[in-house]
């Protein structure tokens, strides 16, 4: 009986990164996941996911191709080997050089970090930047 009484509350609970961004609990890696697009740039789609205290931020192009997935646990960031688009990722603990003459676009902004794309043509570096 107690389990049935608790069911509506847990079903209604939304996962959140505690900064106003709702995070999905499944669908990571899909072209068009059932999650809210949190992108700051109209040329990209960013989806947030959370499982077991770890957050994931997936960046897709408008055709739905996965370009990068960034994982986050506290202050530690990493890039997952996802999608079929080759990429380089720069995280606070391991910096990659930016292509010469690269344009930059803030694709996702959170109060603790941003995901920025530096690109020239098809060459891109996805960078996690902390204040």
Short mmCIF file of N, CA, C and O in Angstrom, two decimals:
data_model
loop_
_atom_site.label_atom_id
_atom_site.label_comp_id
_atom_site.label_asym_id
_atom_site.label_seq_id
_atom_site.Cartn_x
_atom_site.Cartn_y
_atom_site.Cartn_z
N UNK A 1 0.81 -1.17 0.00
CA UNK A 1 0.00 0.00 0.00
C UNK A 1 0.87 1.26 0.00
O UNK A 1 0.58 2.20 -0.72
N UNK A 2 1.91 1.26 0.80
CA UNK A 2 2.80 2.41 0.88
C UNK A 2 3.45 2.69 -0.47
O UNK A 2 3.56 3.84 -0.89
N UNK A 3 3.84 1.64 -1.19
CA UNK A 3 4.44 1.82 -2.53
C UNK A 3 3.47 2.47 -3.49
O UNK A 3 3.85 3.33 -4.28
N UNK A 4 2.22 2.07 -3.44
CA UNK A 4 1.22 2.66 -4.32
C UNK A 4 0.99 4.13 -3.99
O UNK A 4 0.81 4.95 -4.88
N UNK A 5 1.04 4.48 -2.73
CA UNK A 5 0.85 5.87 -2.33
C UNK A 5 1.99 6.75 -2.81
O UNK A 5 1.80 7.92 -3.12
N UNK A 6 3.20 6.19 -2.89
CA UNK A 6 4.36 6.96 -3.32
C UNK A 6 4.49 7.04 -4.83
O UNK A 6 5.17 7.91 -5.35
N UNK A 7 3.86 6.16 -5.58
CA UNK A 7 4.01 6.09 -7.03
C UNK A 7 3.72 7.40 -7.74
O UNK A 7 4.50 7.83 -8.58
N UNK A 8 2.61 8.11 -7.44
CA UNK A 8 2.36 9.35 -8.16
C UNK A 8 3.45 10.41 -7.94
O UNK A 8 3.79 11.13 -8.84
N UNK A 9 4.01 10.48 -6.73
CA UNK A 9 5.05 11.47 -6.47
C UNK A 9 6.30 11.18 -7.26
O UNK A 9 6.88 12.06 -7.86
N UNK A 10 6.76 9.94 -7.30
CA UNK A 10 7.99 9.64 -8.02
C UNK A 10 7.78 9.71 -9.52
O UNK A 10 8.69 10.08 -10.25
N UNK A 11 6.60 9.41 -9.99
CA UNK A 11 6.34 9.52 -11.43
C UNK A 11 6.32 10.98 -11.87
O UNK A 11 6.70 11.31 -12.98
N UNK A 12 5.88 11.86 -10.96
CA UNK A 12 5.80 13.27 -11.31
C UNK A 12 7.14 13.99 -11.15
O UNK A 12 7.31 15.08 -11.66
N UNK A 13 8.07 13.39 -10.44
CA UNK A 13 9.36 14.04 -10.21
C UNK A 13 10.12 14.20 -11.52
O UNK A 13 10.19 13.28 -12.31
N UNK A 14 10.69 15.37 -11.74
CA UNK A 14 11.48 15.65 -12.93
C UNK A 14 12.95 15.66 -12.54
O UNK A 14 13.31 16.22 -11.51
N UNK A 15 13.78 15.05 -13.35
CA UNK A 15 15.21 15.13 -13.11
C UNK A 15 15.68 16.51 -13.53
O UNK A 15 15.23 17.06 -14.53
N UNK A 16 16.59 17.07 -12.76
CA UNK A 16 17.07 18.43 -13.03
C UNK A 16 18.53 18.52 -12.63
O UNK A 16 18.99 17.79 -11.77
N UNK A 17 19.25 19.43 -13.28
CA UNK A 17 20.64 19.67 -12.87
C UNK A 17 20.69 20.72 -11.77
O UNK A 17 21.73 21.23 -11.43
N UNK A 18 19.53 21.04 -11.18
CA UNK A 18 19.39 21.99 -10.09
C UNK A 18 19.70 23.42 -10.52
O UNK A 18 19.95 24.28 -9.68
N UNK A 19 19.71 23.68 -11.81
CA UNK A 19 19.92 25.04 -12.32
C UNK A 19 18.86 25.39 -13.36
O UNK A 19 19.09 26.18 -14.25
N UNK A 20 17.70 24.72 -13.27
CA UNK A 20 16.60 25.02 -14.17
C UNK A 20 16.56 24.22 -15.45
O UNK A 20 15.65 24.37 -16.25
N UNK A 21 17.56 23.35 -15.67
CA UNK A 21 17.57 22.52 -16.87
C UNK A 21 17.03 21.14 -16.55
O UNK A 21 17.58 20.45 -15.71
N UNK A 22 15.94 20.77 -17.20
CA UNK A 22 15.39 19.43 -17.00
C UNK A 22 16.26 18.42 -17.74
O UNK A 22 16.67 18.66 -18.88
N UNK A 23 16.55 17.32 -17.08
CA UNK A 23 17.38 16.28 -17.67
C UNK A 23 16.56 15.02 -17.84
O UNK A 23 15.78 14.65 -16.96
N UNK A 24 16.73 14.36 -18.97
CA UNK A 24 16.01 13.11 -19.24
C UNK A 24 16.74 11.95 -18.58
O UNK A 24 17.93 12.04 -18.27
N UNK A 25 16.03 10.85 -18.40
CA UNK A 25 16.64 9.68 -17.77
C UNK A 25 16.99 8.60 -18.78
O UNK A 25 17.62 7.62 -18.42
N UNK A 26 16.58 8.77 -20.04
CA UNK A 26 16.94 7.80 -21.08
C UNK A 26 16.89 8.47 -22.45
O UNK A 26 16.39 9.57 -22.58
N UNK A 27 17.49 7.81 -23.45
CA UNK A 27 17.50 8.34 -24.81
C UNK A 27 18.86 8.83 -25.27
O UNK A 27 19.01 9.29 -26.41
N UNK A 28 19.87 8.76 -24.40
CA UNK A 28 21.21 9.21 -24.77
C UNK A 28 21.69 8.50 -26.03
O UNK A 28 21.56 7.29 -26.14
N UNK A 29 22.22 9.26 -26.98
CA UNK A 29 22.75 8.70 -28.21
C UNK A 29 21.75 8.66 -29.36
O UNK A 29 22.13 8.43 -30.50
N UNK A 30 20.49 8.91 -29.08
CA UNK A 30 19.47 8.88 -30.13
C UNK A 30 19.52 10.17 -30.96
O UNK A 30 19.92 11.23 -30.49
N UNK A 31 19.07 10.05 -32.21
CA UNK A 31 19.04 11.21 -33.09
C UNK A 31 18.06 12.28 -32.62
O UNK A 31 18.35 13.47 -32.70
N UNK A 32 16.92 11.85 -32.17
CA UNK A 32 15.89 12.78 -31.71
C UNK A 32 15.32 12.25 -30.40
O UNK A 32 14.21 11.74 -30.37
N UNK A 33 16.08 12.40 -29.30
CA UNK A 33 15.61 11.86 -28.03
C UNK A 33 14.40 12.63 -27.50
O UNK A 33 14.17 13.79 -27.87
N UNK A 34 13.65 11.98 -26.63
CA UNK A 34 12.50 12.62 -25.99
C UNK A 34 13.03 13.44 -24.81
O UNK A 34 12.91 13.06 -23.66
N UNK A 35 13.68 14.55 -25.12
CA UNK A 35 14.25 15.44 -24.12
C UNK A 35 14.16 16.86 -24.67
O UNK A 35 14.02 17.07 -25.87
N UNK A 36 14.23 17.83 -23.79
CA UNK A 36 14.15 19.23 -24.19
C UNK A 36 15.46 19.69 -24.82
O UNK A 36 16.53 19.35 -24.34
N UNK A 37 15.34 20.48 -25.88
CA UNK A 37 16.52 21.07 -26.52
C UNK A 37 16.93 22.30 -25.69
O UNK A 37 16.17 23.25 -25.56
N UNK A 38 18.14 22.27 -25.14
CA UNK A 38 18.63 23.36 -24.30
C UNK A 38 19.72 24.18 -24.99
O UNK A 38 20.45 24.91 -24.34
N UNK A 39 19.81 24.09 -26.32
CA UNK A 39 20.87 24.78 -27.05
C UNK A 39 20.70 26.29 -27.01
O UNK A 39 19.59 26.81 -27.06
N UNK A 40 21.83 26.99 -26.94
CA UNK A 40 21.86 28.44 -27.03
C UNK A 40 22.03 28.89 -28.48
O UNK A 40 21.93 30.08 -28.77
N UNK A 41 22.32 27.96 -29.38
CA UNK A 41 22.61 28.26 -30.78
C UNK A 41 21.56 27.56 -31.65
O UNK A 41 21.38 26.35 -31.54
N UNK A 42 20.88 28.29 -32.52
CA UNK A 42 19.82 27.68 -33.33
C UNK A 42 20.33 26.64 -34.33
O UNK A 42 19.53 25.91 -34.92
N UNK A 43 21.64 26.55 -34.53
CA UNK A 43 22.20 25.57 -35.46
C UNK A 43 22.47 24.22 -34.82
O UNK A 43 22.92 23.29 -35.50
N UNK A 44 22.24 24.10 -33.52
CA UNK A 44 22.56 22.88 -32.78
C UNK A 44 21.44 22.52 -31.84
O UNK A 44 20.63 23.38 -31.47
N UNK A 45 21.41 21.26 -31.44
CA UNK A 45 20.47 20.77 -30.44
C UNK A 45 21.29 20.17 -29.30
O UNK A 45 22.21 19.40 -29.54
N UNK A 46 20.97 20.56 -28.07
CA UNK A 46 21.67 20.04 -26.90
C UNK A 46 20.63 19.41 -25.98
O UNK A 46 19.63 20.05 -25.63
N UNK A 47 20.87 18.15 -25.62
CA UNK A 47 19.97 17.41 -24.76
C UNK A 47 20.71 17.00 -23.49
O UNK A 47 21.84 16.55 -23.55
N UNK A 48 20.07 17.19 -22.34
CA UNK A 48 20.67 16.81 -21.07
C UNK A 48 20.06 15.54 -20.53
O UNK A 48 18.85 15.33 -20.63
N UNK A 49 20.91 14.70 -19.96
CA UNK A 49 20.50 13.42 -19.37
C UNK A 49 21.17 13.27 -18.02
O UNK A 49 22.23 13.84 -17.78
N UNK A 50 20.56 12.49 -17.13
CA UNK A 50 21.15 12.22 -15.83
C UNK A 50 20.84 10.79 -15.43
O UNK A 50 19.73 10.31 -15.62
N UNK A 51 21.86 10.13 -14.91
CA UNK A 51 21.67 8.81 -14.36
C UNK A 51 22.72 8.59 -13.28
O UNK A 51 23.90 8.85 -13.50
N UNK A 52 22.30 8.11 -12.13
CA UNK A 52 23.19 7.77 -11.02
C UNK A 52 24.12 8.91 -10.64
O UNK A 52 25.30 8.71 -10.35
N UNK A 53 23.62 10.15 -10.69
CA UNK A 53 24.41 11.30 -10.27
C UNK A 53 25.38 11.82 -11.31
O UNK A 53 26.13 12.75 -11.05
N UNK A 54 25.37 11.23 -12.51
CA UNK A 54 26.24 11.70 -13.60
C UNK A 54 25.37 12.36 -14.66
O UNK A 54 24.34 11.81 -15.05
N UNK A 55 25.79 13.53 -15.11
CA UNK A 55 25.06 14.26 -16.16
C UNK A 55 25.76 14.06 -17.49
O UNK A 55 26.98 13.95 -17.55
N UNK A 56 24.96 14.03 -18.55
CA UNK A 56 25.48 13.90 -19.92
C UNK A 56 24.81 14.97 -20.76
O UNK A 56 23.61 15.20 -20.64
N UNK A 57 25.59 15.60 -21.63
CA UNK A 57 25.07 16.63 -22.52
C UNK A 57 25.42 16.24 -23.95
O UNK A 57 26.59 16.18 -24.32
N UNK A 58 24.39 15.93 -24.72
CA UNK A 58 24.55 15.45 -26.09
C UNK A 58 24.29 16.58 -27.06
O UNK A 58 23.27 17.26 -26.96
N UNK A 59 25.22 16.79 -28.01
CA UNK A 59 25.07 17.84 -29.01
C UNK A 59 24.82 17.18 -30.37
O UNK A 59 25.64 16.38 -30.84
N UNK A 60 23.68 17.51 -30.97
CA UNK A 60 23.31 17.01 -32.30
C UNK A 60 23.26 18.17 -33.27
O UNK A 60 22.96 19.30 -32.88
N UNK A 61 23.50 17.87 -34.56
CA UNK A 61 23.23 18.89 -35.57
C UNK A 61 21.73 18.86 -35.86
O UNK A 61 20.98 18.05 -35.30
N UNK A 62 21.27 19.74 -36.74
CA UNK A 62 19.84 19.84 -37.01
C UNK A 62 19.28 18.61 -37.74
O UNK A 62 18.08 18.38 -37.72
N UNK A 63 20.16 17.81 -38.35
CA UNK A 63 19.73 16.57 -39.00
C UNK A 63 19.62 15.43 -37.99
O UNK A 63 19.20 14.34 -38.34
N UNK A 64 20.04 15.67 -36.75
CA UNK A 64 19.95 14.65 -35.72
C UNK A 64 21.21 13.83 -35.51
O UNK A 64 21.21 12.92 -34.70
N UNK A 65 22.29 14.15 -36.23
CA UNK A 65 23.55 13.40 -36.05
C UNK A 65 24.21 13.84 -34.75
O UNK A 65 24.37 15.04 -34.50
N UNK A 66 24.65 12.86 -33.96
CA UNK A 66 25.35 13.14 -32.71
C UNK A 66 26.76 13.60 -33.05
O UNK A 66 27.49 12.93 -33.78
N UNK A 67 27.16 14.75 -32.51
CA UNK A 67 28.51 15.27 -32.73
C UNK A 67 29.41 15.06 -31.53
O UNK A 67 30.60 14.81 -31.68
N UNK A 68 28.87 15.18 -30.33
CA UNK A 68 29.67 14.96 -29.12
C UNK A 68 28.71 14.73 -27.95
O UNK A 68 27.59 15.24 -27.94
N UNK A 69 29.16 13.92 -27.00
CA UNK A 69 28.47 13.77 -25.72
C UNK A 69 29.49 14.06 -24.64
O UNK A 69 30.55 13.45 -24.60
N UNK A 70 29.15 15.02 -23.79
CA UNK A 70 30.01 15.41 -22.68
C UNK A 70 29.42 14.82 -21.41
O UNK A 70 28.23 15.00 -21.12
N UNK A 71 30.26 14.11 -20.64
CA UNK A 71 29.85 13.60 -19.34
C UNK A 71 30.38 14.51 -18.25
O UNK A 71 31.43 15.15 -18.41
N UNK A 72 29.62 14.58 -17.15
CA UNK A 72 30.04 15.44 -16.03
C UNK A 72 29.67 14.78 -14.71
O UNK A 72 28.54 14.37 -14.50
N UNK A 73 30.65 14.71 -13.82
CA UNK A 73 30.44 14.30 -12.44
C UNK A 73 31.16 15.33 -11.58
O UNK A 73 32.39 15.37 -11.56
N UNK A 74 30.40 16.20 -10.95
CA UNK A 74 31.01 17.28 -10.17
C UNK A 74 31.79 18.22 -11.06
O UNK A 74 31.27 18.76 -12.02
N UNK A 75 33.10 18.37 -10.76
CA UNK A 75 33.96 19.24 -11.56
C UNK A 75 34.76 18.48 -12.61
O UNK A 75 35.66 19.05 -13.23
N UNK A 76 34.45 17.21 -12.82
CA UNK A 76 35.18 16.39 -13.79
C UNK A 76 34.33 16.24 -15.05
O UNK A 76 33.15 15.88 -14.98
N UNK A 77 34.95 16.49 -16.21
CA UNK A 77 34.28 16.40 -17.50
C UNK A 77 35.05 15.43 -18.40
O UNK A 77 36.27 15.32 -18.30
N UNK A 78 34.35 14.76 -19.32
CA UNK A 78 34.97 13.90 -20.31
C UNK A 78 34.05 13.82 -21.52
O UNK A 78 32.87 14.18 -21.45
N UNK A 79 34.59 13.40 -22.65
CA UNK A 79 33.81 13.23 -23.88
C UNK A 79 33.66 11.75 -24.16
O UNK A 79 34.63 10.99 -24.05
N UNK A 80 32.47 11.33 -24.53
CA UNK A 80 32.19 9.94 -24.86
C UNK A 80 32.44 9.71 -26.35
O UNK A 80 32.18 10.59 -27.17
N UNK A 81 32.91 8.52 -26.72
CA UNK A 81 33.11 8.20 -28.14
C UNK A 81 31.78 7.82 -28.79
O UNK A 81 31.50 6.65 -29.03
N UNK A 82 30.96 8.82 -29.06
CA UNK A 82 29.62 8.58 -29.58
C UNK A 82 29.46 9.18 -30.97
O UNK A 82 30.19 10.09 -31.35
N UNK A 83 28.47 8.71 -31.69
CA UNK A 83 28.15 9.25 -33.01
C UNK A 83 29.13 8.81 -34.07
O UNK A 83 30.11 8.10 -33.80
N UNK A 84 28.86 9.23 -35.30
CA UNK A 84 29.72 8.85 -36.42
C UNK A 84 30.46 10.03 -37.02
O UNK A 84 31.08 9.93 -38.06
N UNK A 85 30.41 11.18 -36.33
CA UNK A 85 31.11 12.38 -36.80
C UNK A 85 32.42 12.49 -36.00
O UNK A 85 32.39 12.59 -34.77
N UNK A 86 33.57 12.44 -36.68
CA UNK A 86 34.84 12.57 -35.94
C UNK A 86 34.91 13.93 -35.24
O UNK A 86 34.47 14.94 -35.76
N UNK A 87 35.45 13.94 -34.02
CA UNK A 87 35.56 15.19 -33.28
C UNK A 87 36.76 15.13 -32.34
O UNK A 87 37.28 14.07 -32.03
N UNK A 88 37.17 16.33 -31.92
CA UNK A 88 38.15 16.46 -30.84
C UNK A 88 37.44 17.20 -29.71
O UNK A 88 36.60 18.07 -29.97
N UNK A 89 37.77 16.84 -28.49
CA UNK A 89 37.15 17.49 -27.34
C UNK A 89 38.21 18.03 -26.42
O UNK A 89 39.24 17.40 -26.19
N UNK A 90 37.95 19.21 -25.91
CA UNK A 90 38.83 19.87 -24.96
C UNK A 90 38.05 20.01 -23.65
O UNK A 90 36.97 20.59 -23.64
N UNK A 91 38.61 19.45 -22.58
CA UNK A 91 37.97 19.54 -21.26
C UNK A 91 38.95 20.22 -20.31
O UNK A 91 40.15 20.31 -20.61
N UNK A 92 38.48 20.72 -19.18
CA UNK A 92 39.38 21.48 -18.30
C UNK A 92 40.66 20.76 -17.90
O UNK A 92 41.69 21.41 -17.71
N UNK A 93 40.63 19.45 -17.80
CA UNK A 93 41.84 18.72 -17.39
C UNK A 93 42.71 18.28 -18.56
O UNK A 93 43.82 17.79 -18.36
N UNK A 94 42.22 18.44 -19.80
CA UNK A 94 43.00 18.05 -20.98
C UNK A 94 42.59 18.97 -22.13
O UNK A 94 41.59 18.77 -22.78
N UNK A 95 43.40 19.97 -22.35
CA UNK A 95 43.09 20.97 -23.37
C UNK A 95 43.60 20.56 -24.74
O UNK A 95 44.70 20.03 -24.87
N UNK A 96 42.78 20.82 -25.76
CA UNK A 96 43.12 20.61 -27.17
C UNK A 96 43.33 21.98 -27.80
O UNK A 96 42.69 22.96 -27.42
N UNK A 97 44.21 22.04 -28.80
CA UNK A 97 44.39 23.31 -29.50
C UNK A 97 43.21 23.55 -30.44
O UNK A 97 42.62 22.63 -30.98
N UNK A 98 42.91 24.82 -30.62
CA UNK A 98 41.81 25.24 -31.47
C UNK A 98 42.35 25.45 -32.88
O UNK A 98 43.45 26.00 -33.04
N UNK A 99 41.62 25.04 -33.93
CA UNK A 99 42.10 25.26 -35.30
C UNK A 99 42.33 26.75 -35.57
O UNK A 99 41.56 27.60 -35.12
N UNK A 100 43.40 27.04 -36.28
CA UNK A 100 43.71 28.42 -36.63
C UNK A 100 42.58 29.03 -37.44
O UNK A 100 42.06 28.42 -38.37
N UNK A 101 42.18 30.24 -37.09
CA UNK A 101 41.11 30.93 -37.80
C UNK A 101 39.72 30.41 -37.49
O UNK A 101 38.77 30.71 -38.21
N UNK A 102 39.58 29.65 -36.41
CA UNK A 102 38.30 29.03 -36.08
C UNK A 102 37.27 30.06 -35.62
O UNK A 102 37.60 31.03 -34.94
N UNK A 103 36.04 29.84 -36.04
CA UNK A 103 34.91 30.59 -35.50
C UNK A 103 34.48 29.89 -34.22
O UNK A 103 34.67 28.68 -34.07
N UNK A 104 33.90 30.63 -33.29
CA UNK A 104 33.41 30.02 -32.06
C UNK A 104 31.92 30.25 -31.92
O UNK A 104 31.39 31.27 -32.36
N UNK A 105 31.26 29.27 -31.31
CA UNK A 105 29.83 29.38 -31.04
C UNK A 105 29.55 28.73 -29.70
O UNK A 105 29.91 27.57 -29.49
N UNK A 106 28.94 29.49 -28.79
CA UNK A 106 28.51 28.91 -27.52
C UNK A 106 27.23 28.14 -27.80
O UNK A 106 26.21 28.73 -28.16
N UNK A 107 27.32 26.84 -27.67
CA UNK A 107 26.19 25.98 -27.99
C UNK A 107 25.32 25.72 -26.76
O UNK A 107 24.12 25.57 -26.86
N UNK A 108 25.95 25.68 -25.59
CA UNK A 108 25.22 25.44 -24.35
C UNK A 108 25.89 26.23 -23.23
O UNK A 108 27.11 26.22 -23.12
N UNK A 109 25.07 26.92 -22.45
CA UNK A 109 25.61 27.70 -21.33
C UNK A 109 24.87 27.30 -20.06
O UNK A 109 23.65 27.30 -20.00
N UNK A 110 25.67 26.94 -19.08
CA UNK A 110 25.20 26.57 -17.75
C UNK A 110 25.91 27.52 -16.80
O UNK A 110 26.95 28.08 -17.17
N UNK A 111 25.42 27.74 -15.61
CA UNK A 111 26.12 28.69 -14.73
C UNK A 111 27.50 28.20 -14.32
O UNK A 111 28.36 28.99 -13.96
N UNK A 112 27.76 26.88 -14.39
CA UNK A 112 29.05 26.31 -13.99
C UNK A 112 30.01 26.06 -15.15
O UNK A 112 31.20 25.89 -14.94
N UNK A 113 29.49 25.98 -16.38
CA UNK A 113 30.33 25.67 -17.54
C UNK A 113 29.58 25.99 -18.82
O UNK A 113 28.37 26.20 -18.82
N UNK A 114 30.33 26.02 -19.93
CA UNK A 114 29.75 26.20 -21.27
C UNK A 114 30.33 25.14 -22.20
O UNK A 114 31.46 24.67 -21.99
N UNK A 115 29.58 24.81 -23.22
CA UNK A 115 30.09 23.96 -24.31
C UNK A 115 30.20 24.86 -25.53
O UNK A 115 29.21 25.46 -25.96
N UNK A 116 31.42 24.99 -26.04
CA UNK A 116 31.71 25.90 -27.15
C UNK A 116 32.26 25.08 -28.31
O UNK A 116 33.08 24.18 -28.11
N UNK A 117 31.79 25.39 -29.52
CA UNK A 117 32.33 24.74 -30.72
C UNK A 117 33.25 25.73 -31.41
O UNK A 117 32.86 26.85 -31.73
N UNK A 118 34.50 25.30 -31.63
CA UNK A 118 35.46 26.07 -32.41
C UNK A 118 35.63 25.31 -33.71
O UNK A 118 36.01 24.14 -33.70
N UNK A 119 35.33 25.96 -34.84
CA UNK A 119 35.40 25.22 -36.09
C UNK A 119 35.85 26.03 -37.28
O UNK A 119 35.66 27.25 -37.35
N UNK A 120 36.48 25.31 -38.20
CA UNK A 120 36.85 25.81 -39.52
C UNK A 120 36.43 24.72 -40.48
O UNK A 120 36.97 23.61 -40.44
N UNK A 121 35.45 25.02 -41.33
CA UNK A 121 34.95 23.99 -42.24
C UNK A 121 34.40 22.82 -41.44
O UNK A 121 33.62 22.99 -40.52
N UNK A 122 34.86 21.61 -41.78
CA UNK A 122 34.40 20.42 -41.07
C UNK A 122 35.25 20.09 -39.85
O UNK A 122 34.90 19.23 -39.07
N UNK A 123 36.38 20.80 -39.70
CA UNK A 123 37.24 20.56 -38.54
C UNK A 123 36.67 21.31 -37.33
O UNK A 123 36.37 22.51 -37.41
N UNK A 124 36.51 20.61 -36.21
CA UNK A 124 35.93 21.24 -35.02
C UNK A 124 36.57 20.69 -33.77
O UNK A 124 37.01 19.55 -33.70
N UNK A 125 36.61 21.55 -32.77
CA UNK A 125 36.97 21.17 -31.41
C UNK A 125 35.81 21.59 -30.53
O UNK A 125 35.38 22.75 -30.56
N UNK A 126 35.27 20.63 -29.77
CA UNK A 126 34.23 20.90 -28.81
C UNK A 126 34.91 21.15 -27.48
O UNK A 126 35.69 20.32 -27.01
N UNK A 127 34.66 22.29 -26.87
CA UNK A 127 35.38 22.68 -25.67
C UNK A 127 34.42 22.90 -24.50
O UNK A 127 33.42 23.62 -24.63
N UNK A 128 34.75 22.29 -23.37
CA UNK A 128 34.04 22.56 -22.12
C UNK A 128 34.85 23.65 -21.43
O UNK A 128 36.04 23.47 -21.15
N UNK A 129 34.21 24.76 -21.15
CA UNK A 129 34.89 25.90 -20.56
C UNK A 129 34.23 26.27 -19.25
O UNK A 129 33.01 26.36 -19.17
N UNK A 130 35.06 26.43 -18.21
CA UNK A 130 34.56 26.79 -16.89
C UNK A 130 35.01 28.22 -16.59
O UNK A 130 36.05 28.66 -17.06
N UNK A 131 34.19 28.95 -15.82
CA UNK A 131 34.56 30.35 -15.50
C UNK A 131 35.82 30.43 -14.65
O UNK A 131 36.23 29.55 -14.01
#
